[in-house]
XYZ file of C-alpha atoms in Angstrom:
724
model
C 44.510 17.133 -4.093
C 41.386 18.608 -1.799
C 38.059 15.414 -0.329
C 34.767 14.542 -1.542
C 31.841 15.376 0.584
C 29.164 12.484 0.029
C 25.304 13.569 1.186
C 22.946 10.696 2.134
C 19.969 10.998 2.898
C 19.976 9.389 6.205
C 22.415 8.446 8.789
C 21.552 4.298 8.109
C 22.599 4.910 4.694
C 25.284 7.230 5.873
C 26.591 3.827 7.970
C 27.007 1.792 4.405
C 28.749 3.829 2.655
C 31.785 5.079 5.124
C 32.241 1.272 5.853
C 33.100 1.312 1.720
C 34.730 4.130 1.364
C 36.615 3.444 5.143
C 35.266 7.570 6.554
C 35.880 5.521 10.632
C 36.847 8.983 11.812
C 33.665 10.292 13.875
C 32.968 13.845 13.493
C 30.106 15.711 14.024
C 27.235 14.856 11.585
C 29.948 12.837 9.019
C 32.135 10.091 9.209
C 35.765 10.688 8.144
C 38.050 9.463 5.833
C 41.061 9.596 3.620
C 39.822 10.918 0.591
C 35.476 11.477 1.687
C 33.668 12.983 4.652
C 29.976 11.150 4.234
C 27.618 13.114 5.379
C 23.595 12.869 6.014
C 20.231 13.982 5.891
C 17.680 13.293 8.313
C 15.715 12.767 4.964
C 14.289 16.780 3.965
C 16.689 19.553 5.725
C 14.794 22.449 4.251
C 10.880 23.202 3.066
C 8.517 25.457 2.031
C 8.949 28.099 3.765
C 4.958 28.227 6.080
C 2.818 31.109 4.607
C 4.061 33.639 7.244
C 7.086 34.895 5.281
C 5.301 35.461 2.644
C 3.800 39.161 4.688
C 1.987 39.573 7.694
C -1.934 38.584 6.090
C -0.542 35.432 5.846
C -0.412 35.038 9.880
C -4.038 34.381 10.274
C -6.479 32.255 8.419
C -8.550 34.342 6.654
C -10.408 34.034 3.166
C -9.521 37.376 1.929
C -6.060 36.787 2.222
C -6.890 34.281 -0.758
C -5.448 33.125 -2.988
C -2.008 33.035 -1.982
C 0.320 32.850 -5.217
C 4.085 34.416 -3.972
C 5.985 35.620 -7.534
C 8.690 33.052 -6.114
C 8.533 30.510 -3.553
C 11.355 30.488 -0.619
C 12.460 27.803 1.420
C 13.156 27.493 4.889
C 15.418 24.846 7.430
C 13.214 22.923 9.065
C 12.865 23.614 12.837
C 13.263 20.305 14.478
C 16.402 19.838 12.756
C 18.383 22.970 11.757
C 21.092 21.901 14.266
C 21.833 19.106 12.440
C 21.641 21.007 8.866
C 24.494 23.506 10.033
C 26.528 21.001 10.995
C 26.592 19.652 7.079
C 26.654 23.102 6.461
C 30.388 23.448 7.897
C 30.642 20.718 6.560
C 30.081 21.322 2.636
C 32.508 24.564 2.599
C 34.769 23.249 4.802
C 37.924 24.582 2.791
C 39.393 21.377 2.234
C 36.380 20.447 0.484
C 36.584 19.856 -4.578
C 33.590 18.142 -4.633
C 29.659 16.970 -3.829
C 28.825 13.279 -4.590
C 25.093 12.951 -3.994
C 24.262 9.857 -2.442
C 19.933 10.183 -1.971
C 17.612 8.338 -2.553
C 17.444 7.767 -6.210
C 14.382 9.696 -6.588
C 12.867 12.693 -7.773
C 11.663 12.977 -4.080
C 15.685 11.688 -3.380
C 17.185 14.290 -5.486
C 14.428 17.354 -3.976
C 16.484 16.400 -0.574
C 19.992 16.974 -1.579
C 19.294 20.232 -3.962
C 17.384 22.110 -1.406
C 20.230 21.104 1.198
C 22.854 22.624 -1.218
C 21.667 25.575 -2.389
C 20.550 26.838 1.110
C 23.810 26.219 2.301
C 25.572 28.622 0.163
C 27.466 25.259 -1.986
C 28.856 25.931 -5.021
C 31.504 23.470 -6.238
C 31.240 20.651 -8.360
C 29.247 17.753 -7.894
C 28.571 14.211 -9.095
C 25.326 12.008 -8.530
C 25.778 8.246 -6.649
C 22.644 6.282 -8.389
C 21.928 2.605 -7.183
C 19.438 0.447 -6.885
C 20.179 -1.810 -3.640
C 22.635 -0.989 -0.329
C 25.062 -3.928 -0.366
C 28.556 -3.030 -0.521
C 29.157 -4.274 -3.761
C 26.693 -2.149 -5.319
C 27.792 0.483 -3.290
C 31.395 0.099 -5.096
C 30.417 -0.256 -8.762
C 27.422 2.979 -8.057
C 31.235 4.951 -6.827
C 32.670 3.935 -10.088
C 30.259 4.498 -11.935
C 29.454 8.406 -10.558
C 27.508 10.615 -12.973
C 27.616 14.504 -13.341
C 24.708 15.862 -10.734
C 23.710 18.357 -13.569
C 22.734 14.803 -16.084
C 19.511 15.316 -12.903
C 19.056 18.776 -12.977
C 15.465 18.663 -14.972
C 14.541 16.156 -12.668
C 15.351 18.344 -9.798
C 13.453 20.921 -11.569
C 10.346 18.642 -11.612
C 10.234 17.854 -7.865
C 10.561 21.682 -7.289
C 7.461 22.029 -9.200
C 5.762 18.619 -7.546
C 6.320 20.804 -3.984
C 5.060 23.952 -5.000
C 2.169 23.070 -6.652
C 1.067 21.228 -4.293
C 1.760 23.639 -1.679
C 0.297 26.056 -3.311
C -3.421 23.892 -3.670
C -3.544 22.115 -0.984
C -2.832 25.292 1.610
C -5.321 27.416 -0.635
C -8.184 25.192 -0.640
C -8.003 23.558 3.174
C -7.413 27.577 4.044
C -10.275 29.043 1.608
C -12.304 25.270 2.612
C -11.399 26.277 6.658
C -12.077 29.404 7.112
C -15.386 29.212 4.657
C -17.487 25.850 7.024
C -15.677 26.852 9.679
C -14.891 22.871 10.260
C -11.100 21.484 10.085
C -10.838 20.553 6.438
C -8.255 19.701 3.616
C -8.261 18.947 0.674
C -5.453 17.953 -2.323
C -5.327 17.115 -5.835
C -4.247 13.285 -4.452
C -6.202 13.173 -0.927
C -9.307 14.337 -2.370
C -9.152 11.869 -6.168
C -8.576 8.605 -3.219
C -11.239 10.198 -0.783
C -14.056 10.947 -3.833
C -13.282 7.160 -4.993
C -13.894 6.039 -1.831
C -17.210 7.975 -1.639
C -18.493 7.053 -4.514
C -17.628 3.277 -4.338
C -19.784 3.396 -0.679
C -23.061 5.569 -2.611
C -23.070 2.904 -4.872
C -23.552 -0.078 -2.495
C -25.826 2.212 -0.582
C -28.153 2.679 -3.478
C -26.902 -1.141 -4.952
C -30.649 -3.412 -4.795
C -30.031 -6.863 -5.132
C -31.688 -9.378 -7.529
C -32.003 -12.823 -7.324
C -30.938 -15.152 -9.795
C -31.221 -19.332 -10.176
C -28.675 -21.687 -11.091
C -29.790 -25.403 -12.040
C -26.800 -28.027 -11.251
C -27.203 -31.836 -12.309
C -25.083 -33.841 -10.009
C -23.942 -37.536 -11.215
C -21.762 -39.680 -9.341
C -18.074 -38.676 -9.807
C -18.726 -34.879 -11.616
C -21.086 -31.880 -11.500
C -22.892 -30.713 -14.534
C -23.774 -26.836 -14.996
C -27.025 -25.790 -17.037
C -25.785 -22.940 -19.614
C -28.585 -21.062 -22.213
C -27.646 -21.315 -26.597
C -25.752 -18.057 -25.247
C -23.170 -19.436 -22.376
C -24.969 -17.869 -19.250
C -25.669 -19.901 -16.510
C -28.287 -17.719 -14.692
C -31.799 -17.326 -14.509
C -33.386 -14.378 -13.637
C -36.873 -16.484 -13.449
C -37.760 -18.769 -10.630
C -41.096 -20.855 -12.467
C -38.485 -20.926 -15.657
C -35.907 -22.439 -13.520
C -38.491 -24.715 -11.546
C -39.802 -25.688 -15.121
C -36.605 -26.770 -16.067
C -35.803 -28.524 -12.927
C -39.436 -30.338 -13.498
C -38.757 -30.865 -17.057
C -35.247 -32.677 -16.510
C -35.815 -34.673 -13.807
C -35.050 -38.362 -14.226
C -32.795 -37.971 -17.731
C -29.783 -39.073 -18.316
C -27.182 -37.240 -19.294
C -25.908 -37.290 -23.133
C -21.854 -36.965 -24.245
C -22.023 -34.381 -26.466
C -18.060 -32.768 -26.935
C -15.688 -33.235 -24.763
C -12.775 -31.149 -25.164
C -9.336 -31.018 -23.692
C -6.729 -28.420 -23.595
C -2.697 -29.078 -22.732
C -2.192 -25.229 -20.910
C 0.567 -23.517 -19.442
C 0.208 -20.365 -16.150
C 3.424 -18.456 -15.913
C 4.288 -17.246 -12.442
C 4.307 -13.407 -12.560
C 7.246 -11.186 -13.301
C 8.431 -9.954 -9.988
C 7.175 -6.808 -7.450
C 6.456 -3.402 -7.972
C 5.704 -1.518 -4.625
C 2.022 -1.095 -5.045
C 1.624 -5.174 -5.524
C 3.422 -6.246 -3.053
C 1.378 -3.768 -0.628
C -1.651 -5.060 -1.803
C -0.561 -8.516 -1.280
C 0.753 -7.999 1.853
C -1.904 -6.812 2.757
C -4.486 -9.267 1.520
C -2.231 -12.647 2.763
C -0.884 -10.856 6.080
C -3.375 -7.753 6.050
C -0.578 -5.601 7.062
C -0.933 -1.786 6.433
C 0.428 0.020 3.225
C 2.703 2.081 5.367
C 3.676 -0.752 7.449
C 4.387 -2.776 4.237
C 6.642 0.271 3.283
C 8.209 0.555 6.402
C 9.326 -3.347 6.603
C 10.597 -3.112 2.640
C 12.351 -0.152 3.861
C 14.558 -2.196 7.003
C 14.892 -5.486 4.562
C 16.520 -2.301 1.787
C 18.645 -0.098 4.274
C 19.433 -2.237 7.704
C 19.264 -6.109 6.650
C 20.356 -4.909 2.398
C 19.188 -7.866 1.457
C 16.455 -7.058 -1.440
C 16.666 -3.497 -3.832
C 15.295 -0.288 -3.519
C 11.030 -0.526 -2.490
C 10.538 2.081 -3.954
C 10.058 1.043 -7.053
C 6.743 1.169 -9.964
C 8.799 -0.599 -12.405
C 8.164 -5.138 -12.101
C 11.149 -5.840 -14.941
C 14.920 -5.667 -14.594
C 17.422 -4.567 -17.099
C 18.996 -6.745 -19.227
C 22.472 -5.531 -17.212
C 20.797 -7.067 -13.996
C 21.399 -10.776 -16.055
C 25.189 -11.502 -15.094
C 24.189 -10.917 -11.205
C 21.330 -13.229 -11.350
C 23.030 -16.409 -11.019
C 25.108 -14.296 -7.280
C 21.583 -13.657 -6.273
C 20.767 -17.006 -6.389
C 23.470 -18.661 -4.108
C 22.959 -15.519 -1.973
C 19.440 -16.789 -0.688
C 20.199 -20.783 -0.516
C 19.047 -20.762 2.643
C 15.641 -22.777 4.281
C 13.384 -23.485 2.549
C 13.478 -22.282 -0.894
C 17.829 -24.280 -0.599
C 17.633 -26.280 -2.853
C 15.426 -24.415 -5.404
C 17.567 -21.554 -5.288
C 20.827 -23.519 -5.703
C 19.946 -25.574 -8.436
C 18.515 -22.389 -10.441
C 22.135 -20.836 -9.350
C 23.814 -23.793 -11.598
C 21.690 -22.511 -14.934
C 23.005 -20.009 -17.773
C 19.694 -17.784 -17.382
C 19.667 -15.351 -20.555
C 18.314 -12.209 -20.998
C 14.487 -13.004 -21.998
C 11.292 -9.610 -22.346
C 9.420 -11.050 -20.012
C 11.507 -10.010 -17.128
C 14.571 -8.361 -18.680
C 12.764 -5.368 -20.381
C 15.368 -2.269 -20.356
C 12.035 -0.717 -22.018
C 9.493 -0.965 -19.360
C 12.087 0.199 -16.615
C 11.673 3.562 -15.412
C 14.035 4.932 -12.387
C 14.169 2.032 -11.011
C 14.035 -1.919 -11.536
C 11.852 -4.667 -10.066
C 12.193 -5.519 -5.920
C 14.585 -9.045 -6.172
C 17.371 -10.286 -4.240
C 20.592 -8.093 -3.560
C 23.311 -10.436 -4.181
C 23.758 -10.167 0.252
C 24.123 -13.328 2.087
C 20.973 -14.188 3.643
C 20.433 -14.578 7.741
C 16.676 -15.468 8.592
C 17.410 -15.290 11.767
C 18.511 -11.709 11.838
C 14.985 -11.325 10.314
C 11.986 -10.506 12.963
C 8.869 -12.305 12.352
C 6.909 -9.657 9.875
C 10.444 -9.065 8.165
C 10.535 -12.617 7.050
C 6.424 -13.154 5.459
C 7.745 -10.147 3.434
C 10.884 -11.487 2.318
C 9.938 -14.237 1.460
C 6.513 -12.621 -0.660
C 9.808 -11.414 -2.712
C 11.565 -14.065 -3.053
C 9.330 -16.410 -4.405
C 7.799 -14.547 -6.973
C 11.862 -13.875 -7.310
C 12.292 -17.718 -7.852
C 9.128 -18.124 -9.552
C 10.043 -15.839 -12.430
C 12.978 -18.784 -13.524
C 11.084 -21.818 -12.890
C 9.050 -23.807 -15.651
C 5.188 -22.756 -15.932
C 2.822 -24.528 -14.523
C 1.145 -27.466 -16.612
C -2.443 -28.671 -16.738
C -4.775 -29.780 -19.440
C -7.987 -28.631 -19.198
C -10.949 -30.585 -20.013
C -14.732 -28.946 -20.902
C -17.768 -31.779 -21.114
C -20.730 -30.645 -22.554
C -23.963 -33.067 -22.379
C -27.159 -33.353 -23.475
C -30.291 -33.464 -21.110
C -33.776 -33.743 -23.156
C -32.273 -31.032 -25.014
C -31.116 -28.333 -22.403
C -27.295 -27.971 -22.221
C -25.026 -28.173 -19.327
C -21.301 -28.082 -18.843
C -18.765 -29.497 -16.971
C -15.521 -28.350 -16.594
C -12.267 -29.782 -14.935
C -7.843 -30.276 -15.066
C -5.482 -32.694 -14.417
C -2.347 -31.071 -13.098
C 0.824 -32.419 -15.420
C 3.525 -30.357 -13.391
C 3.357 -28.156 -10.937
C 6.477 -25.739 -12.099
C 6.436 -21.941 -10.019
C 3.506 -23.641 -7.801
C 6.123 -26.322 -5.735
C 7.101 -22.457 -4.154
C 3.398 -21.992 -2.607
C 2.147 -24.791 -0.933
C -1.672 -24.651 -2.706
C -0.922 -21.434 -0.135
C -2.524 -18.622 0.390
C -0.580 -17.046 -1.564
C -1.920 -18.875 -3.982
C -5.105 -16.741 -5.893
C -6.109 -19.898 -8.768
C -9.754 -20.637 -7.940
C -10.665 -24.693 -7.705
C -11.580 -26.856 -9.953
C -13.090 -30.393 -9.716
C -11.193 -33.157 -11.213
C -12.572 -35.333 -14.364
C -13.367 -39.328 -14.480
C -12.159 -40.624 -17.742
C -15.278 -39.200 -20.140
C -15.706 -39.329 -23.672
C -17.898 -37.930 -26.753
C -21.519 -40.616 -26.994
C -20.819 -41.827 -23.609
C -24.424 -42.129 -21.760
C -24.521 -39.886 -18.397
C -27.000 -41.569 -15.357
C -27.817 -38.298 -13.153
C -28.475 -38.610 -9.286
C -30.216 -35.331 -9.267
C -31.264 -32.269 -10.815
C -32.291 -29.450 -8.880
C -31.987 -25.643 -8.341
C -30.459 -23.237 -6.025
C -31.158 -19.307 -5.410
C -28.429 -16.169 -5.885
C -28.473 -12.534 -5.317
C -26.185 -10.002 -7.304
C -23.460 -8.563 -5.006
C -23.610 -4.865 -4.101
C -19.667 -3.647 -5.070
C -16.890 -5.004 -1.879
C -15.646 -2.313 -0.194
C -11.593 -1.225 -0.304
C -9.068 -2.410 2.148
C -5.699 -1.144 2.182
C -5.578 -3.341 -0.839
C -8.190 -3.564 -3.186
C -7.583 0.741 -2.690
C -3.898 0.716 -3.518
C -5.279 -1.086 -6.671
C -7.496 1.538 -7.104
C -5.348 4.585 -7.077
C -3.155 2.751 -9.151
C -5.754 2.337 -12.034
C -8.430 4.586 -10.983
C -9.906 4.828 -14.661
C -10.628 0.230 -13.562
C -13.208 2.280 -10.714
C -14.756 5.666 -12.039
C -16.217 6.849 -15.666
C -13.321 8.545 -17.269
C -13.302 9.599 -21.513
C -11.138 6.945 -22.745
C -7.852 10.323 -23.432
C -7.712 10.293 -19.665
C -7.777 6.893 -18.715
C -5.140 5.838 -20.746
C -3.572 9.119 -19.625
C -4.093 7.862 -16.220
C -2.253 4.685 -17.378
C 0.845 5.821 -18.882
C 0.921 8.142 -15.605
C 0.995 4.992 -13.581
C -2.350 6.827 -11.540
C -3.030 8.723 -8.881
C -0.309 9.692 -6.398
C 3.373 7.604 -6.590
C 4.064 4.030 -5.351
C 6.494 6.574 -2.712
C 3.650 8.818 -1.592
C 0.226 6.271 -2.020
C 0.594 4.880 1.635
C 1.397 7.963 3.543
C -1.898 9.421 1.508
C -4.370 6.686 3.113
C -2.438 7.409 6.222
C -3.809 11.434 6.464
C -6.743 10.244 5.489
C -7.101 8.195 8.483
C -5.682 11.009 10.253
C -7.872 13.590 9.095
C -11.279 11.108 9.992
C -12.294 11.284 6.707
C -12.436 7.121 6.726
C -12.161 4.164 9.078
C -12.005 1.064 9.111
C -14.877 -1.729 9.872
C -12.877 -4.966 10.389
C -10.552 -4.818 6.779
C -12.896 -2.412 5.222
C -12.322 1.534 4.784
C -15.884 3.073 5.121
C -15.776 6.512 4.208
C -16.894 9.276 7.540
C -19.659 11.850 7.264
C -17.111 14.468 7.751
C -15.255 12.762 4.619
C -18.699 12.405 3.117
C -19.824 16.101 4.042
C -15.607 17.213 2.348
C -16.831 15.318 -1.356
C -19.806 17.815 -1.732
C -17.608 20.868 -0.563
C -14.723 20.680 -2.997
C -14.006 21.429 -6.104
C -15.589 18.620 -8.540
C -12.132 19.308 -11.126
C -9.751 18.539 -7.637
C -12.052 15.643 -7.391
C -10.581 13.597 -10.174
C -8.110 11.630 -11.043
C -7.595 13.469 -14.674
C -5.951 16.609 -13.268
C -3.661 14.135 -11.254
C -3.097 12.148 -13.844
C -2.249 15.670 -15.772
C 0.707 16.804 -13.790
C 2.249 13.575 -12.690
C 3.033 13.719 -17.081
C 3.701 17.253 -16.937
C 6.493 16.199 -13.705
C 7.476 13.702 -16.424
C 7.862 16.089 -19.059
C 9.620 18.410 -17.192
C 12.343 15.678 -16.115
C 12.587 15.239 -20.030
C 13.357 18.885 -20.618
C 10.216 18.334 -22.818
C 7.986 21.037 -20.396
C 9.647 24.477 -18.402
C 8.533 24.847 -14.716
C 8.020 28.001 -15.253
C 4.811 27.080 -18.005
C 3.577 24.555 -15.651
C 3.669 26.482 -12.355
C 1.977 29.246 -14.458
C -1.309 26.696 -15.471
C -0.705 25.500 -11.746
C -1.912 29.161 -10.037
C -4.701 30.189 -12.573
C -6.611 26.572 -11.483
C -5.330 27.607 -8.205
C -7.804 30.622 -8.244
C -10.840 29.257 -10.006
C -10.161 26.911 -6.988
C -10.579 29.242 -3.906
C -13.214 31.447 -6.575
C -15.794 28.334 -6.527
C -14.677 27.931 -2.906
C -14.922 31.335 -2.241
C -18.880 31.203 -4.466
C -20.473 27.992 -2.693
C -23.639 27.856 -0.821
C -22.986 24.462 0.550
C -23.078 23.878 4.334
C -21.316 21.879 6.764
C -22.184 19.691 10.178
C -20.625 18.187 13.051
C -23.018 15.532 13.603
C -20.766 14.108 15.531
C -20.539 16.232 18.385
C -21.089 14.911 22.060
C -22.418 16.638 24.488
C -18.530 16.359 26.775
C -16.757 20.072 27.469
C -13.393 21.158 25.503
C -11.710 20.908 29.250
C -9.252 24.047 26.985
C -11.459 26.101 25.389
C -15.427 24.835 26.766
C -16.606 24.182 23.380
C -18.477 20.863 22.972
C -16.234 18.038 21.297
C -16.681 15.124 18.697
C -16.437 11.233 18.693
C -14.364 10.032 15.900
C -13.040 6.893 15.878
C -9.369 6.369 14.591
C -6.980 3.838 12.738
C -6.231 2.069 16.134
C -9.265 3.340 18.440
C -11.461 6.073 19.082
C -10.791 9.295 20.082
C -12.887 13.011 21.585
C -10.879 15.978 19.731
C -12.241 19.534 20.068
C -14.453 21.268 17.128
C -12.807 24.153 17.199
C -9.284 24.384 15.073
C -7.800 26.602 16.448
C -7.895 24.827 20.240
C -6.830 21.628 18.531
C -7.808 20.014 22.016
C -7.768 15.985 21.789
C -7.930 13.448 24.290
C -7.959 9.416 22.957
C -11.174 7.127 24.387
C -10.626 3.722 23.582
C -8.251 1.131 21.680
C -8.393 -1.474 19.803
C -7.077 -4.424 21.565
C -6.505 -8.346 20.206
C -7.446 -9.481 23.675
C -10.716 -11.358 23.229
C -13.567 -10.978 24.819
C -14.360 -14.523 27.758
C -17.488 -14.565 26.250
C -18.218 -13.976 22.896
C -14.737 -13.557 21.745
C -14.783 -10.915 19.900
C -11.893 -8.502 20.318
C -12.192 -6.185 23.347
C -11.655 -1.963 23.576
C -9.952 -0.866 26.174
C -11.279 2.559 27.492
C -10.092 5.036 30.163
C -6.378 6.076 31.254
C -4.689 4.820 34.662
C -6.584 2.763 37.326
C -9.320 3.499 35.452
C -8.266 2.118 32.019
C -11.370 -0.662 31.038
C -12.013 -3.609 28.390
C -15.451 -2.953 26.946
C -16.873 -5.750 23.942
C -18.727 -3.472 21.887
C -20.387 -7.053 20.473
C -21.995 -8.120 24.139
C -22.342 -6.819 27.873
C -19.251 -7.820 28.508
C -17.197 -5.355 30.728
C -14.273 -5.042 33.648
C -11.512 -3.081 35.310
C -8.404 -3.524 33.132
C -6.676 -4.697 36.838
C -8.964 -7.636 37.156
C -8.952 -8.550 34.026
C -5.098 -8.598 34.182
C -5.467 -9.853 37.961
C -7.705 -12.985 37.090
C -4.925 -14.794 34.623
C -1.909 -13.092 36.431
C -2.196 -14.772 39.908
C -4.554 -17.034 40.272
C -3.148 -20.386 41.684
C -5.526 -22.851 42.038
C -5.873 -26.045 39.714
C -9.590 -24.762 38.523
C -8.222 -21.928 37.480
C -5.056 -23.018 35.370
C -8.176 -25.058 33.974
C -10.176 -22.171 33.073
C -6.699 -19.849 31.874
C -5.902 -23.185 29.290
C -9.245 -23.326 27.547
C -9.317 -19.504 27.491
C -6.688 -19.868 24.779
C -7.872 -22.612 23.297
C -10.557 -20.264 22.595
C -8.656 -17.197 21.442
C -8.381 -17.292 17.248
C -4.870 -18.622 16.234
C -3.080 -15.638 15.395
C 0.297 -15.984 13.570
C 2.375 -13.292 15.780
C 1.394 -14.023 19.786
C 3.038 -11.000 20.112
C 0.000 -9.480 18.890
C -1.987 -10.965 22.010
C -1.900 -8.634 24.882
C -1.633 -11.301 27.702
C 0.596 -14.661 25.824
C 3.585 -12.980 27.795
C 1.989 -12.932 31.398
C 0.063 -16.694 30.085
C 3.613 -18.567 29.217
C 4.873 -17.432 32.528
C 1.924 -18.637 34.652
C 2.588 -22.049 32.695
C 6.272 -22.355 33.717
C 4.733 -21.520 37.633
C 3.024 -24.100 37.266
């Protein structure tokens, strides 16, 4: 009997599979055992061919060569990893190999990784598919006992090809057309343009917003505060004279309690995380970028094997996972949640539609712990934070609800209605996991004394306060992910299209959204102001140049809907590709006929050392750079880096400018400026008591940071203290 090749997506996953399959013999690009040979990709080894492969006319970027619409798309081996591809091909084409098991990531893109390698290598023998959601030894063994014919995933592969071809064709044609038409480095695509449009629209809404004053009236007694309401329950007045007159008429009056309502309420824990919600919470609580959270999750999934597959858009689990829950509780029974996990492990958990619903699980169930025992000491600080977010959400699902009594007291002061709300907690339930930490988003409410209808309450003070309506907030990475998931809540979209966006999961996928945001930063379309995201001049101008329907999420929603139909065999790929090519022709034609202009308004006097043209100053995610305005030149130099080191004068974060001995710390907030070498020596080399005291004072004035490693001189200060 011949051998079976197992094709994994990455070396780390291949090693895990090889260990389970007892493949210990190391070869060039593979691990071999008695029955199996495990080999791997490095992500994609094969990609769609570059334009020049279709003809000499596409080597140069020229408007007259567009639109570029090949009849059949070609693939090619990626140059950087071509050596490894040929090693994989040798394994696949061995004469003693009878079968292949595809073990790449269990998703649309993972299917594409494997199938392109298989096609390019010329492999023609039988294939099966491994489809698992965690990398534990048990999951791998179970998966190999339940291998499926690879043909069951043929339509998923076709959908993946359509996605890849459509994105390349549209982005390539639109990017070349924009760049040639306006002689600037511009790019556009179905997901990035719709995302940028939301950011630009939000900025325009903020700038055009006109604040309006409003007034609220409160009546304060000894242990309680009442707030005025009109007959419709509104608490705002828009005329100051009216507020002033009410306060004047009500001052010195008593409150008569006319109604007391008590309602027992329960709040259940939210169900398991999908990737987008996890990225949003990690950004809100810890300030992590979407890409950073995904990177940490990949380590927890692949390296530590303690969490399930991260790239999921499902929040539920399937019913077949329920019998494994006890093992998962025992695996996580360490650290501060040990007692809760052990108590749950002794309970019989039954499938409940609230968290176990097969109909609400797509390719992968929600993110939960695996059955692998956790070693908290092996986790980095960042890994532990993300792990504990998932763990608390997981455990909370199986804990009792948070229970409280909500009391609403309505009283009359000289025939005007005032209302007070409060709550009495009966049981913390799942909230005991959070200890009133920042994970808990509940609004604080007052605790009310015992009040009965008919009582008279003495009012100490009645006053009105002025407020102003506020513009919508700028996006941060967390809220932007939410907007990408549900764009119909942030844009004016017809109900039928809004429904489609809801069904298809918004724009992009959970696996690609983080990269899209990074691309917008890297193209200098957006920049950060603190934690907020703002469009640059380049990004705003691009939105004026891009054809209107490419900026709408409706197109990407329609495409995702089509990909879903193709993966289920309900739409022919050739029909979709034909529609996509017609759409591309329209886009290119719109750009060719545009009368718009593009202006570099971030040009500086400094000349490019390569081509002598004036350079542009751009703000990147991590600092500032100068780039050549000529897209063909491509020269770029970093000129400033944002640091976590604080200014000794105003304690704002410093920028590090220059290179080598010329590196200088500069405060963007005040006048502080000092050479980095001098700055470092001041804190590392001073020996006097006075200097030591200065250092200690400096340290105390730093904002407390959770990650001491982020503070550039923490290690130096620690050594200094030890020496003393």
